mmCIF file of C-alpha atoms and ligand atoms in Angstrom:
data_model
loop_
_atom_site.group_PDB
_atom_site.id
_atom_site.type_symbol
_atom_site.label_atom_id
_atom_site.label_comp_id
_atom_site.label_asym_id
_atom_site.label_seq_id
_atom_site.Cartn_x
_atom_site.Cartn_y
_atom_site.Cartn_z
ATOM 1 C CA MET N 1 95.814 88.242 104.416
ATOM 2 C CA GLY N 2 91.875 90.153 104.174
ATOM 3 C CA PHE N 3 91.034 91.627 101.038
ATOM 4 C CA PRO N 4 89.423 95.470 100.502
ATOM 5 C CA ASP N 5 85.232 95.404 101.523
ATOM 6 C CA ASP N 6 84.641 95.252 98.304
ATOM 7 C CA PHE N 7 85.712 92.736 96.536
ATOM 8 C CA LEU N 8 83.851 90.808 93.770
ATOM 9 C CA TRP N 9 84.789 87.754 94.380
ATOM 10 C CA GLY N 10 83.476 85.520 91.651
ATOM 11 C CA THR N 11 83.430 83.329 88.612
ATOM 12 C CA ALA N 12 83.044 83.673 85.007
ATOM 13 C CA THR N 13 81.134 82.499 82.295
ATOM 14 C CA ALA N 14 79.934 82.850 78.212
ATOM 15 C CA GLY N 15 76.886 82.666 76.414
ATOM 16 C CA HIS N 16 78.203 80.325 73.766
ATOM 17 C CA GLN N 17 79.815 78.214 76.022
ATOM 18 C CA VAL N 18 76.927 77.142 78.719
ATOM 19 C CA GLU N 19 73.849 78.164 77.170
ATOM 20 C CA GLY N 20 73.391 75.691 74.532
ATOM 21 C CA ASN N 21 71.714 76.103 70.846
ATOM 22 C CA ASN N 22 73.142 79.364 70.523
ATOM 23 C CA THR N 23 71.633 78.387 66.965
ATOM 24 C CA ALA N 24 71.403 82.309 65.683
ATOM 25 C CA SER N 25 75.484 83.380 65.898
ATOM 26 C CA ASP N 26 77.719 82.600 63.959
ATOM 27 C CA PHE N 27 80.240 80.552 65.885
ATOM 28 C CA TRP N 28 77.778 77.731 65.884
ATOM 29 C CA ALA N 29 77.227 78.191 61.964
ATOM 30 C CA LEU N 30 80.665 77.574 61.785
ATOM 31 C CA GLU N 31 80.496 74.374 64.150
ATOM 32 C CA HIS N 32 78.004 73.054 61.632
ATOM 33 C CA THR N 33 80.312 74.351 58.325
ATOM 34 C CA PRO N 34 81.050 71.327 56.477
ATOM 35 C CA GLY N 35 85.001 70.567 56.924
ATOM 36 C CA SER N 36 84.982 72.231 60.407
ATOM 37 C CA ARG N 37 87.899 71.852 62.048
ATOM 38 C CA PHE N 38 85.750 72.573 65.329
ATOM 39 C CA ALA N 39 86.203 69.543 67.690
ATOM 40 C CA GLU N 40 82.306 69.362 68.332
ATOM 41 C CA PRO N 41 80.013 71.609 67.911
ATOM 42 C CA SER N 42 78.804 73.171 71.200
ATOM 43 C CA GLY N 43 74.992 71.639 70.724
ATOM 44 C CA ASP N 44 73.327 72.281 74.209
ATOM 45 C CA ALA N 45 76.729 73.291 76.081
ATOM 46 C CA CYS N 46 75.632 73.013 80.085
ATOM 47 C CA ASP N 47 71.906 73.832 78.995
ATOM 48 C CA HIS N 48 72.279 77.475 81.176
ATOM 49 C CA TYR N 49 69.694 78.352 79.141
ATOM 50 C CA ARG N 50 67.455 76.508 81.708
ATOM 51 C CA LEU N 51 69.482 76.199 84.361
ATOM 52 C CA TYR N 52 70.797 79.770 85.005
ATOM 53 C CA ARG N 53 68.699 79.870 88.140
ATOM 54 C CA GLU N 54 70.228 76.660 89.566
ATOM 55 C CA ASP N 55 73.754 77.551 88.502
ATOM 56 C CA ILE N 56 73.559 80.889 90.183
ATOM 57 C CA ALA N 57 71.997 78.851 93.789
ATOM 58 C CA LEU N 58 75.130 76.657 93.682
ATOM 59 C CA LEU N 59 77.508 79.943 93.128
ATOM 60 C CA LYS N 60 75.732 81.972 95.823
ATOM 61 C CA GLU N 61 75.372 78.795 98.224
ATOM 62 C CA LEU N 62 79.355 78.360 97.610
ATOM 63 C CA GLY N 63 80.436 81.622 99.550
ATOM 64 C CA PHE N 64 81.275 83.641 95.798
ATOM 65 C CA THR N 65 79.731 87.217 95.585
ATOM 66 C CA SER N 66 79.785 88.284 91.794
ATOM 67 C CA TYR N 67 78.964 86.465 88.971
ATOM 68 C CA ARG N 68 80.428 87.213 85.148
ATOM 69 C CA PHE N 69 78.158 86.244 82.454
ATOM 70 C CA SER N 70 77.475 87.078 78.697
ATOM 71 C CA ILE N 71 74.427 88.396 76.959
ATOM 72 C CA GLU N 72 74.066 87.270 73.299
ATOM 73 C CA TRP N 73 74.060 89.460 70.725
ATOM 74 C CA SER N 74 72.732 87.031 68.680
ATOM 75 C CA ARG N 75 69.928 86.456 70.627
ATOM 76 C CA VAL N 76 69.204 89.930 71.570
ATOM 77 C CA GLU N 77 69.075 90.744 68.102
ATOM 78 C CA PRO N 78 68.734 87.449 65.800
ATOM 79 C CA GLU N 79 67.930 89.745 62.577
ATOM 80 C CA PRO N 80 69.336 92.772 61.804
ATOM 81 C CA GLY N 81 67.351 95.241 63.377
ATOM 82 C CA PHE N 82 64.795 93.004 65.266
ATOM 83 C CA VAL N 83 65.308 93.212 68.701
ATOM 84 C CA SER N 84 63.598 89.453 70.570
ATOM 85 C CA ARG N 85 61.823 91.027 73.287
ATOM 86 C CA ALA N 86 61.500 87.379 75.106
ATOM 87 C CA ALA N 87 65.564 87.557 74.680
ATOM 88 C CA ILE N 88 65.681 90.582 76.787
ATOM 89 C CA GLU N 89 63.281 89.349 79.346
ATOM 90 C CA HIS N 90 65.746 85.628 79.795
ATOM 91 C CA TYR N 91 68.215 87.733 80.631
ATOM 92 C CA ARG N 92 66.592 90.161 82.957
ATOM 93 C CA ASP N 93 65.474 86.745 84.573
ATOM 94 C CA VAL N 94 69.042 85.998 85.160
ATOM 95 C CA LEU N 95 69.680 89.359 86.000
ATOM 96 C CA LYS N 96 66.927 88.870 89.284
ATOM 97 C CA ALA N 97 68.629 85.687 89.995
ATOM 98 C CA CYS N 98 72.169 87.083 91.171
ATOM 99 C CA HIS N 99 70.509 90.069 92.415
ATOM 100 C CA GLU N 100 68.398 88.148 94.680
ATOM 101 C CA ALA N 101 71.020 85.845 95.674
ATOM 102 C CA GLY N 102 72.892 89.065 96.726
ATOM 103 C CA LEU N 103 75.792 88.583 93.452
ATOM 104 C CA THR N 104 76.708 91.409 91.959
ATOM 105 C CA PRO N 105 75.869 90.901 88.114
ATOM 106 C CA MET N 106 79.042 91.549 85.766
ATOM 107 C CA VAL N 107 77.724 91.281 81.932
ATOM 108 C CA THR N 108 79.316 90.630 78.868
ATOM 109 C CA LEU N 109 78.344 92.287 75.665
ATOM 110 C CA HIS N 110 80.354 90.349 73.204
ATOM 111 C CA HIS N 111 81.784 87.399 74.146
ATOM 112 C CA PHE N 112 83.881 85.910 70.694
ATOM 113 C CA THR N 113 80.306 85.152 69.305
ATOM 114 C CA SER N 114 78.096 87.175 66.837
ATOM 115 C CA PRO N 115 75.006 87.428 65.151
ATOM 116 C CA LYS N 116 75.169 84.892 61.776
ATOM 117 C CA TRP N 117 74.101 88.293 59.715
ATOM 118 C CA LEU N 118 77.021 89.708 60.786
ATOM 119 C CA PRO N 119 80.010 88.251 58.624
ATOM 120 C CA ASP N 120 77.738 89.008 55.331
ATOM 121 C CA LEU N 121 78.137 93.140 56.629
ATOM 122 C CA GLY N 122 81.765 92.729 56.506
ATOM 123 C CA GLY N 123 81.645 90.356 60.138
ATOM 124 C CA TRP N 124 84.330 92.270 62.664
ATOM 125 C CA GLU N 125 86.760 93.547 59.450
ATOM 126 C CA GLY N 126 83.702 95.819 58.314
ATOM 127 C CA ASP N 127 83.106 99.670 59.454
ATOM 128 C CA GLU N 128 79.373 99.396 59.968
ATOM 129 C CA THR N 129 80.213 96.984 63.113
ATOM 130 C CA PRO N 130 81.317 99.307 65.688
ATOM 131 C CA GLU N 131 78.012 101.086 64.935
ATOM 132 C CA ARG N 132 76.049 98.152 64.650
ATOM 133 C CA PHE N 133 77.391 96.955 68.029
ATOM 134 C CA ALA N 134 76.759 100.252 69.695
ATOM 135 C CA ALA N 135 73.027 99.976 68.953
ATOM 136 C CA TYR N 136 72.958 96.473 70.353
ATOM 137 C CA CYS N 137 74.442 97.768 73.640
ATOM 138 C CA ARG N 138 72.391 100.902 74.183
ATOM 139 C CA VAL N 139 69.026 98.527 73.185
ATOM 140 C CA VAL N 140 69.848 96.483 76.603
ATOM 141 C CA LEU N 141 71.337 99.214 79.042
ATOM 142 C CA ALA N 142 68.045 101.473 78.153
ATOM 143 C CA GLU N 143 66.272 97.821 79.096
ATOM 144 C CA LEU N 144 68.059 96.725 81.910
ATOM 145 C CA GLY N 145 71.099 98.887 82.759
ATOM 146 C CA GLN N 146 69.825 99.231 86.299
ATOM 147 C CA LEU N 147 69.966 95.811 87.008
ATOM 148 C CA ILE N 148 73.654 95.970 86.080
ATOM 149 C CA PRO N 149 76.649 98.039 87.992
ATOM 150 C CA TYR N 150 79.319 96.719 86.022
ATOM 151 C CA ALA N 151 79.791 96.084 81.764
ATOM 152 C CA VAL N 152 82.011 94.686 79.550
ATOM 153 C CA THR N 153 81.874 95.832 76.218
ATOM 154 C CA ILE N 154 83.743 93.240 74.443
ATOM 155 C CA ASN N 155 86.113 90.312 75.865
ATOM 156 C CA GLU N 156 90.022 90.191 75.139
ATOM 157 C CA ALA N 157 89.302 93.485 72.281
ATOM 158 C CA ASN N 158 93.083 92.540 71.417
ATOM 159 C CA ILE N 159 92.428 88.534 70.859
ATOM 160 C CA ALA N 160 92.932 89.056 67.224
ATOM 161 C CA VAL N 161 96.399 90.301 67.310
ATOM 162 C CA LEU N 162 97.371 87.573 70.181
ATOM 163 C CA THR N 163 95.589 84.857 67.548
ATOM 164 C CA ARG N 164 97.478 86.234 64.295
ATOM 165 C CA ARG N 165 100.804 85.553 66.492
ATOM 166 C CA MET N 166 100.596 82.344 67.165
ATOM 167 C CA ILE N 167 99.566 81.074 63.472
ATOM 168 C CA ALA N 168 102.588 82.913 62.158
ATOM 169 C CA ASP N 169 105.062 81.535 65.161
ATOM 170 C CA ARG N 170 103.138 78.279 64.809
ATOM 171 C CA PRO N 171 105.775 75.328 64.868
ATOM 172 C CA ALA N 172 106.191 72.679 62.403
ATOM 173 C CA PRO N 173 102.961 70.842 61.788
ATOM 174 C CA ASP N 174 104.835 67.486 62.890
ATOM 175 C CA THR N 175 104.478 68.429 66.871
ATOM 176 C CA THR N 176 102.386 66.061 69.444
ATOM 177 C CA GLU N 177 101.107 66.550 72.451
ATOM 178 C CA GLN N 178 103.889 68.864 73.877
ATOM 179 C CA ALA N 179 103.384 71.505 71.008
ATOM 180 C CA PRO N 180 103.369 74.647 72.396
ATOM 181 C CA VAL N 181 100.206 77.113 73.033
ATOM 182 C CA GLY N 182 97.271 76.671 70.152
ATOM 183 C CA ALA N 183 99.444 75.143 67.690
ATOM 184 C CA ASP N 184 96.852 72.703 66.867
ATOM 185 C CA VAL N 185 94.313 75.451 66.451
ATOM 186 C CA ALA N 186 96.652 77.773 63.912
ATOM 187 C CA ASP N 187 96.895 74.512 61.845
ATOM 188 C CA ALA N 188 93.355 74.478 61.967
ATOM 189 C CA LEU N 189 92.489 77.878 61.314
ATOM 190 C CA LEU N 190 95.234 77.288 58.277
ATOM 191 C CA GLY N 191 93.198 75.319 56.328
ATOM 192 C CA SER N 192 89.755 76.458 56.924
ATOM 193 C CA ASP N 193 88.091 78.861 54.717
ATOM 194 C CA LEU N 194 87.926 82.451 57.948
ATOM 195 C CA PRO N 195 84.542 84.552 57.503
ATOM 196 C CA LYS N 196 84.726 87.531 59.672
ATOM 197 C CA VAL N 197 84.464 86.413 62.925
ATOM 198 C CA PHE N 198 85.866 88.679 65.769
ATOM 199 C CA LEU N 199 88.595 85.687 66.997
ATOM 200 C CA PHE N 200 89.707 85.859 64.069
ATOM 201 C CA ALA N 201 89.554 89.620 62.794
ATOM 202 C CA PHE N 202 93.316 88.948 61.193
ATOM 203 C CA GLY N 203 92.766 91.816 59.024
ATOM 204 C CA GLU N 204 94.909 94.636 58.960
ATOM 205 C CA ALA N 205 91.096 96.517 59.627
ATOM 206 C CA GLY N 206 90.848 94.203 62.873
ATOM 207 C CA PRO N 207 92.098 96.029 65.635
ATOM 208 C CA ASP N 208 90.725 99.150 64.997
ATOM 209 C CA ILE N 209 87.351 98.084 64.630
ATOM 210 C CA ALA N 210 87.351 96.456 68.448
ATOM 211 C CA LYS N 211 88.725 99.802 69.323
ATOM 212 C CA ARG N 212 86.041 102.421 68.092
ATOM 213 C CA ALA N 213 83.461 99.430 68.658
ATOM 214 C CA HIS N 214 84.457 99.520 72.282
ATOM 215 C CA VAL N 215 84.165 103.608 72.561
ATOM 216 C CA LEU N 216 80.857 103.962 70.549
ATOM 217 C CA ALA N 217 79.677 101.164 73.015
ATOM 218 C CA ARG N 218 80.671 103.003 76.049
ATOM 219 C CA GLN N 219 78.949 106.150 74.981
ATOM 220 C CA ALA N 220 75.812 105.017 73.924
ATOM 221 C CA ILE N 221 75.669 102.974 77.642
ATOM 222 C CA ARG N 222 76.455 105.557 79.665
ATOM 223 C CA GLU N 223 74.073 107.963 77.961
ATOM 224 C CA VAL N 224 71.341 105.481 78.839
ATOM 225 C CA SER N 225 72.550 104.275 81.782
ATOM 226 C CA PRO N 226 75.388 106.371 83.634
ATOM 227 C CA THR N 227 75.518 104.416 86.579
ATOM 228 C CA THR N 228 76.878 101.553 84.806
ATOM 229 C CA LYS N 229 80.634 100.802 85.421
ATOM 230 C CA VAL N 230 81.493 99.959 81.644
ATOM 231 C CA GLY N 231 85.418 98.539 80.673
ATOM 232 C CA VAL N 232 86.819 96.349 78.832
ATOM 233 C CA THR N 233 88.937 93.184 79.078
ATOM 234 C CA LEU N 234 92.242 92.222 77.505
ATOM 235 C CA ALA N 235 93.980 88.893 77.113
ATOM 236 C CA LEU N 236 97.578 89.275 78.419
ATOM 237 C CA GLN N 237 100.416 87.346 78.715
ATOM 238 C CA ASP N 238 103.715 87.329 81.235
ATOM 239 C CA TYR N 239 106.061 87.729 78.608
ATOM 240 C CA GLN N 240 109.049 86.674 80.016
ATOM 241 C CA PRO N 241 112.306 87.686 78.162
ATOM 242 C CA GLU N 242 115.459 85.959 78.304
ATOM 243 C CA PRO N 243 118.483 88.112 78.077
ATOM 244 C CA GLY N 244 118.327 89.884 73.998
ATOM 245 C CA ALA N 245 114.979 89.584 73.878
ATOM 246 C CA GLU N 246 114.004 92.781 75.770
ATOM 247 C CA GLU N 247 112.822 94.131 72.900
ATOM 248 C CA THR N 248 110.790 91.635 71.549
ATOM 249 C CA ALA N 249 108.678 91.948 75.114
ATOM 250 C CA ARG N 250 108.378 95.770 74.704
ATOM 251 C CA GLU N 251 106.746 95.257 71.418
ATOM 252 C CA ARG N 252 104.529 92.443 72.208
ATOM 253 C CA TRP N 253 103.043 94.361 75.136
ATOM 254 C CA ALA N 254 102.846 97.266 72.702
ATOM 255 C CA GLU N 255 100.790 95.466 70.670
ATOM 256 C CA ASP N 256 98.453 93.957 72.821
ATOM 257 C CA PHE N 257 98.128 96.220 75.581
ATOM 258 C CA ASP N 258 99.624 100.138 74.576
ATOM 259 C CA ASP N 259 97.859 100.273 71.637
ATOM 260 C CA PHE N 260 94.670 99.477 73.233
ATOM 261 C CA LEU N 261 95.185 101.820 76.346
ATOM 262 C CA PRO N 262 94.111 105.545 74.062
ATOM 263 C CA SER N 263 90.394 103.766 73.238
ATOM 264 C CA ILE N 264 90.343 102.401 77.487
ATOM 265 C CA ASP N 265 91.204 106.182 78.642
ATOM 266 C CA GLY N 266 87.641 107.375 80.335
ATOM 267 C CA ASP N 267 86.806 103.589 81.358
ATOM 268 C CA ASP N 268 85.262 103.151 85.149
ATOM 269 C CA PHE N 269 87.843 99.597 85.256
ATOM 270 C CA LEU N 270 90.112 97.729 82.776
ATOM 271 C CA GLY N 271 89.562 93.791 82.726
ATOM 272 C CA VAL N 272 92.975 91.285 83.088
ATOM 273 C CA GLN N 273 92.620 87.677 81.670
ATOM 274 C CA ASN N 274 95.504 85.811 82.001
ATOM 275 C CA TYR N 275 96.232 81.896 82.017
ATOM 276 C CA THR N 276 100.067 81.695 81.992
ATOM 277 C CA ARG N 277 103.704 83.069 80.597
ATOM 278 C CA ALA N 278 105.802 83.387 77.863
ATOM 279 C CA ARG N 279 108.777 83.022 77.309
ATOM 280 C CA LEU N 280 110.813 85.042 74.504
ATOM 281 C CA GLY N 281 114.103 84.200 73.199
ATOM 282 C CA GLU N 282 116.577 81.552 72.572
ATOM 283 C CA GLY N 283 113.214 78.363 72.036
ATOM 284 C CA HIS N 284 110.521 80.443 73.521
ATOM 285 C CA ALA N 285 109.274 77.094 74.980
ATOM 286 C CA PRO N 286 108.128 76.044 78.370
ATOM 287 C CA PRO N 287 111.378 74.468 80.166
ATOM 288 C CA GLU N 288 111.512 70.611 79.473
ATOM 289 C CA ASP N 289 109.824 69.673 82.322
ATOM 290 C CA ALA N 290 107.162 72.132 82.957
ATOM 291 C CA GLU N 291 103.999 71.076 83.944
ATOM 292 C CA ARG N 292 101.329 71.078 81.088
ATOM 293 C CA THR N 293 96.939 71.993 81.245
ATOM 294 C CA GLN N 294 94.762 70.092 78.812
ATOM 295 C CA MET N 295 95.494 73.314 76.899
ATOM 296 C CA GLY N 296 99.429 72.295 76.085
ATOM 297 C CA TYR N 297 100.277 75.327 77.982
ATOM 298 C CA GLU N 298 102.464 75.821 81.067
ATOM 299 C CA PHE N 299 100.969 75.578 84.240
ATOM 300 C CA TYR N 300 102.092 79.145 85.948
ATOM 301 C CA PRO N 301 99.617 80.623 88.067
ATOM 302 C CA GLN N 302 102.455 83.734 88.907
ATOM 303 C CA ALA N 303 101.667 85.041 85.930
ATOM 304 C CA LEU N 304 98.702 86.984 87.351
ATOM 305 C CA GLU N 305 100.777 88.973 89.912
ATOM 306 C CA ASN N 306 103.240 90.358 87.236
ATOM 307 C CA VAL N 307 100.641 91.044 84.155
ATOM 308 C CA LEU N 308 98.654 93.020 86.978
ATOM 309 C CA ARG N 309 101.095 94.860 87.896
ATOM 310 C CA HIS N 310 102.196 95.444 84.570
ATOM 311 C CA ALA N 311 98.706 96.263 83.748
ATOM 312 C CA ALA N 312 98.394 98.686 86.497
ATOM 313 C CA THR N 313 100.097 101.310 84.336
ATOM 314 C CA ALA N 314 96.793 101.984 82.506
ATOM 315 C CA GLY N 315 96.141 103.898 85.411
ATOM 316 C CA LEU N 316 92.979 102.259 85.714
ATOM 317 C CA PRO N 317 91.104 99.845 88.421
ATOM 318 C CA LEU N 318 91.708 95.937 87.908
ATOM 319 C CA ILE N 319 89.237 93.039 88.031
ATOM 320 C CA VAL N 320 90.704 90.051 86.878
ATOM 321 C CA THR N 321 88.190 89.106 84.943
ATOM 322 C CA GLU N 322 89.685 85.688 83.815
ATOM 323 C CA ASN N 323 92.178 83.616 85.652
ATOM 324 C CA GLY N 324 92.242 79.916 85.288
ATOM 325 C CA VAL N 325 93.631 76.494 84.843
ATOM 326 C CA ALA N 326 92.415 73.899 82.664
ATOM 327 C CA THR N 327 92.851 70.099 83.932
ATOM 328 C CA SER N 328 91.730 66.762 85.532
ATOM 329 C CA ASP N 329 92.975 66.784 88.120
ATOM 330 C CA ASP N 330 91.529 69.477 91.121
ATOM 331 C CA THR N 331 94.002 69.175 93.065
ATOM 332 C CA ARG N 332 96.016 71.020 90.816
ATOM 333 C CA ARG N 333 92.955 73.602 90.037
ATOM 334 C CA VAL N 334 93.266 74.213 94.394
ATOM 335 C CA GLU N 335 97.258 74.988 93.530
ATOM 336 C CA PHE N 336 96.922 77.460 90.552
ATOM 337 C CA ILE N 337 94.062 79.533 92.612
ATOM 338 C CA ARG N 338 96.199 79.277 95.822
ATOM 339 C CA GLN N 339 99.120 80.673 93.941
ATOM 340 C CA ALA N 340 97.038 82.942 91.768
ATOM 341 C CA THR N 341 95.442 84.748 94.814
ATOM 342 C CA GLU N 342 98.216 84.905 97.002
ATOM 343 C CA GLY N 343 99.893 86.745 93.631
ATOM 344 C CA VAL N 344 97.035 89.218 94.316
ATOM 345 C CA HIS N 345 96.839 89.989 97.199
ATOM 346 C CA ARG N 346 101.118 90.908 96.852
ATOM 347 C CA CYS N 347 99.501 93.506 94.562
ATOM 348 C CA LEU N 348 97.078 94.636 96.996
ATOM 349 C CA ALA N 349 99.626 95.080 99.456
ATOM 350 C CA ASP N 350 101.764 97.050 96.928
ATOM 351 C CA GLY N 351 99.219 99.450 96.736
ATOM 352 C CA VAL N 352 97.833 98.209 93.339
ATOM 353 C CA ASP N 353 94.329 98.700 92.754
ATOM 354 C CA VAL N 354 92.455 95.148 91.875
ATOM 355 C CA ARG N 355 89.231 95.014 92.700
ATOM 356 C CA GLY N 356 87.954 91.605 92.072
ATOM 357 C CA TYR N 357 88.969 88.279 91.410
ATOM 358 C CA PHE N 358 87.091 86.434 88.983
ATOM 359 C CA TYR N 359 87.572 82.688 87.927
ATOM 360 C CA TRP N 360 87.720 81.226 84.491
ATOM 361 C CA SER N 361 85.331 78.790 85.143
ATOM 362 C CA ALA N 362 81.666 78.197 86.853
ATOM 363 C CA LEU N 363 81.304 75.276 85.012
ATOM 364 C CA ASP N 364 83.605 72.964 82.693
ATOM 365 C CA ASN N 365 81.957 74.308 79.363
ATOM 366 C CA TYR N 366 82.686 74.938 75.645
ATOM 367 C CA GLU N 367 86.041 75.699 74.993
ATOM 368 C CA TRP N 368 85.457 76.535 71.306
ATOM 369 C CA MET N 369 87.594 74.786 68.787
ATOM 370 C CA PHE N 370 88.896 72.362 71.348
ATOM 371 C CA GLY N 371 85.604 70.938 72.052
ATOM 372 C CA TYR N 372 84.629 69.616 75.391
ATOM 373 C CA ARG N 373 88.208 68.262 76.066
ATOM 374 C CA PRO N 374 89.310 70.668 78.371
ATOM 375 C CA LYS N 375 87.882 71.023 81.805
ATOM 376 C CA PHE N 376 88.380 74.764 83.131
ATOM 377 C CA GLY N 377 85.774 74.570 85.794
ATOM 378 C CA LEU N 378 85.172 74.773 89.100
ATOM 379 C CA ILE N 379 81.619 72.729 89.123
ATOM 380 C CA ALA N 380 81.765 69.429 87.005
ATOM 381 C CA VAL N 381 78.836 68.732 84.091
ATOM 382 C CA ASP N 382 77.286 65.399 82.577
ATOM 383 C CA ARG N 383 75.993 66.324 80.003
ATOM 384 C CA ALA N 384 74.370 63.590 79.185
ATOM 385 C CA THR N 385 72.296 64.408 82.521
ATOM 386 C CA GLN N 386 73.606 68.366 82.883
ATOM 387 C CA ARG N 387 73.757 67.154 86.260
ATOM 388 C CA ARG N 388 76.155 69.609 88.149
ATOM 389 C CA THR N 389 79.024 68.012 90.935
ATOM 390 C CA VAL N 390 80.658 70.723 93.054
ATOM 391 C CA LYS N 391 84.721 69.928 92.981
ATOM 392 C CA ASP N 392 87.183 70.605 95.722
ATOM 393 C CA SER N 393 88.353 73.718 94.166
ATOM 394 C CA ALA N 394 85.077 75.293 94.332
ATOM 395 C CA HIS N 395 84.846 74.914 97.905
ATOM 396 C CA PHE N 396 88.682 75.607 98.206
ATOM 397 C CA LEU N 397 87.520 79.208 96.834
ATOM 398 C CA GLY N 398 84.314 79.699 97.263
ATOM 399 C CA ALA N 399 85.817 79.526 101.111
ATOM 400 C CA ILE N 400 87.933 82.411 100.539
ATOM 401 C CA ALA N 401 85.231 84.263 99.318
ATOM 402 C CA LYS N 402 83.602 84.061 102.182
ATOM 403 C CA ARG N 403 86.535 84.981 104.768
ATOM 404 C CA ASN N 404 87.294 87.621 101.945
ATOM 405 C CA SER N 405 90.311 86.543 103.463
ATOM 406 C CA LEU N 406 93.436 83.487 102.049
ATOM 407 C CA THR N 407 94.015 81.853 105.489
HETATM 408 C C1 LIG X 1 89.294 83.591 76.212
HETATM 409 C C2 LIG X 1 88.109 83.258 76.670
HETATM 410 C C3 LIG X 1 87.884 82.491 77.232
HETATM 411 C C4 LIG X 1 87.682 80.925 77.693
HETATM 412 C C5 LIG X 1 89.225 80.789 78.392
HETATM 413 C C6 LIG X 1 89.813 79.173 78.221
HETATM 414 O O1 LIG X 1 89.817 83.708 76.847
HETATM 415 O O2 LIG X 1 89.685 82.911 75.468
HETATM 416 O O3 LIG X 1 87.810 84.656 77.210
HETATM 417 O O4 LIG X 1 86.307 82.392 76.785
HETATM 418 O O5 LIG X 1 87.364 79.600 77.296
HETATM 419 O O6 LIG X 1 90.178 81.526 78.263
HETATM 420 O O7 LIG X 1 90.609 79.315 77.512
#
């Protein structure tokens, strides 16, 4: 049950969700808009901006070999054209801390949040955005590229395609806890006047802007840091059509995945992010007796294997850049990880080129509109004291990483 020698075993976080006080970002502004539909503002988050050295040391001690985190565009460029040296030096130190601990860093340059000045320039539906994003990537990689072996330009470049569909498909507003995935988010979104932030760029231009931003960013990164491996990540669902719904499944794969293939052609890897399956056809909901996660969707770790096999058709090395479960029952997280990693192993045995597995997330953190309620972390965070408590699941996955083997 071994894995290839250089297989990356990591955990993932995103700046806005863990750093705290990301005050120059568009999401911070959204969270503080009167009538905001966010459950709560992000506030200090996990204070990871201050505590990153301790967190990285803990991940190392647990046995991980890699750490995926994001650099905040709004910290690096808080005003258009102004580059904060302080922010660059901060991230240089985060990268150094990874290298000193022997963790291979994977850096995401855009994980949903953007500078709060971007929406005024059209945000993620604006024509200028790809060039501006690429310019920011160029600055970061020119400064820090030697410390960055893996760069993800955009996290879930296809996410607006999925959220737009989720809103269109949302169930009647009187649904309860059993509501299908994201129903409450969809309702909340419909009630607000959306700025053009990345997550909610539902206009026709959205997907093309994201694709063009990726292509220009990749080009900029390669010019200034040719040794950095570059890719994008995609949110991919395991579509399981009932008889008669096969065509719907094909259409969804075409929209979520095939449409992005021309722009990722030439990338060094593809980041695969998966959390559950989506049944299509009659009822298109999880079975009545299905176990639900704190996100409302089905507990279904088998989805990852199915999605990896499909994603392999891109012809790029694959890295599982996110996979995880929100639950307050850590024994279920252990079970989720056990089944998901077995699926990865079966893929490898069949020759699917998977280079790493990153669990989402290292820490219990800010789950966007849901606030701090969903618990995705391997490590619990007491937000009053910022004390970290390692869960059993962290030891479980850390041990797999140390052995580089499942048994
Ligand atoms: C996403 C993001 C993460 C989430 C995670 C759990 O997929 O939405 O990359 O920021 O927190 O997926 O929902």
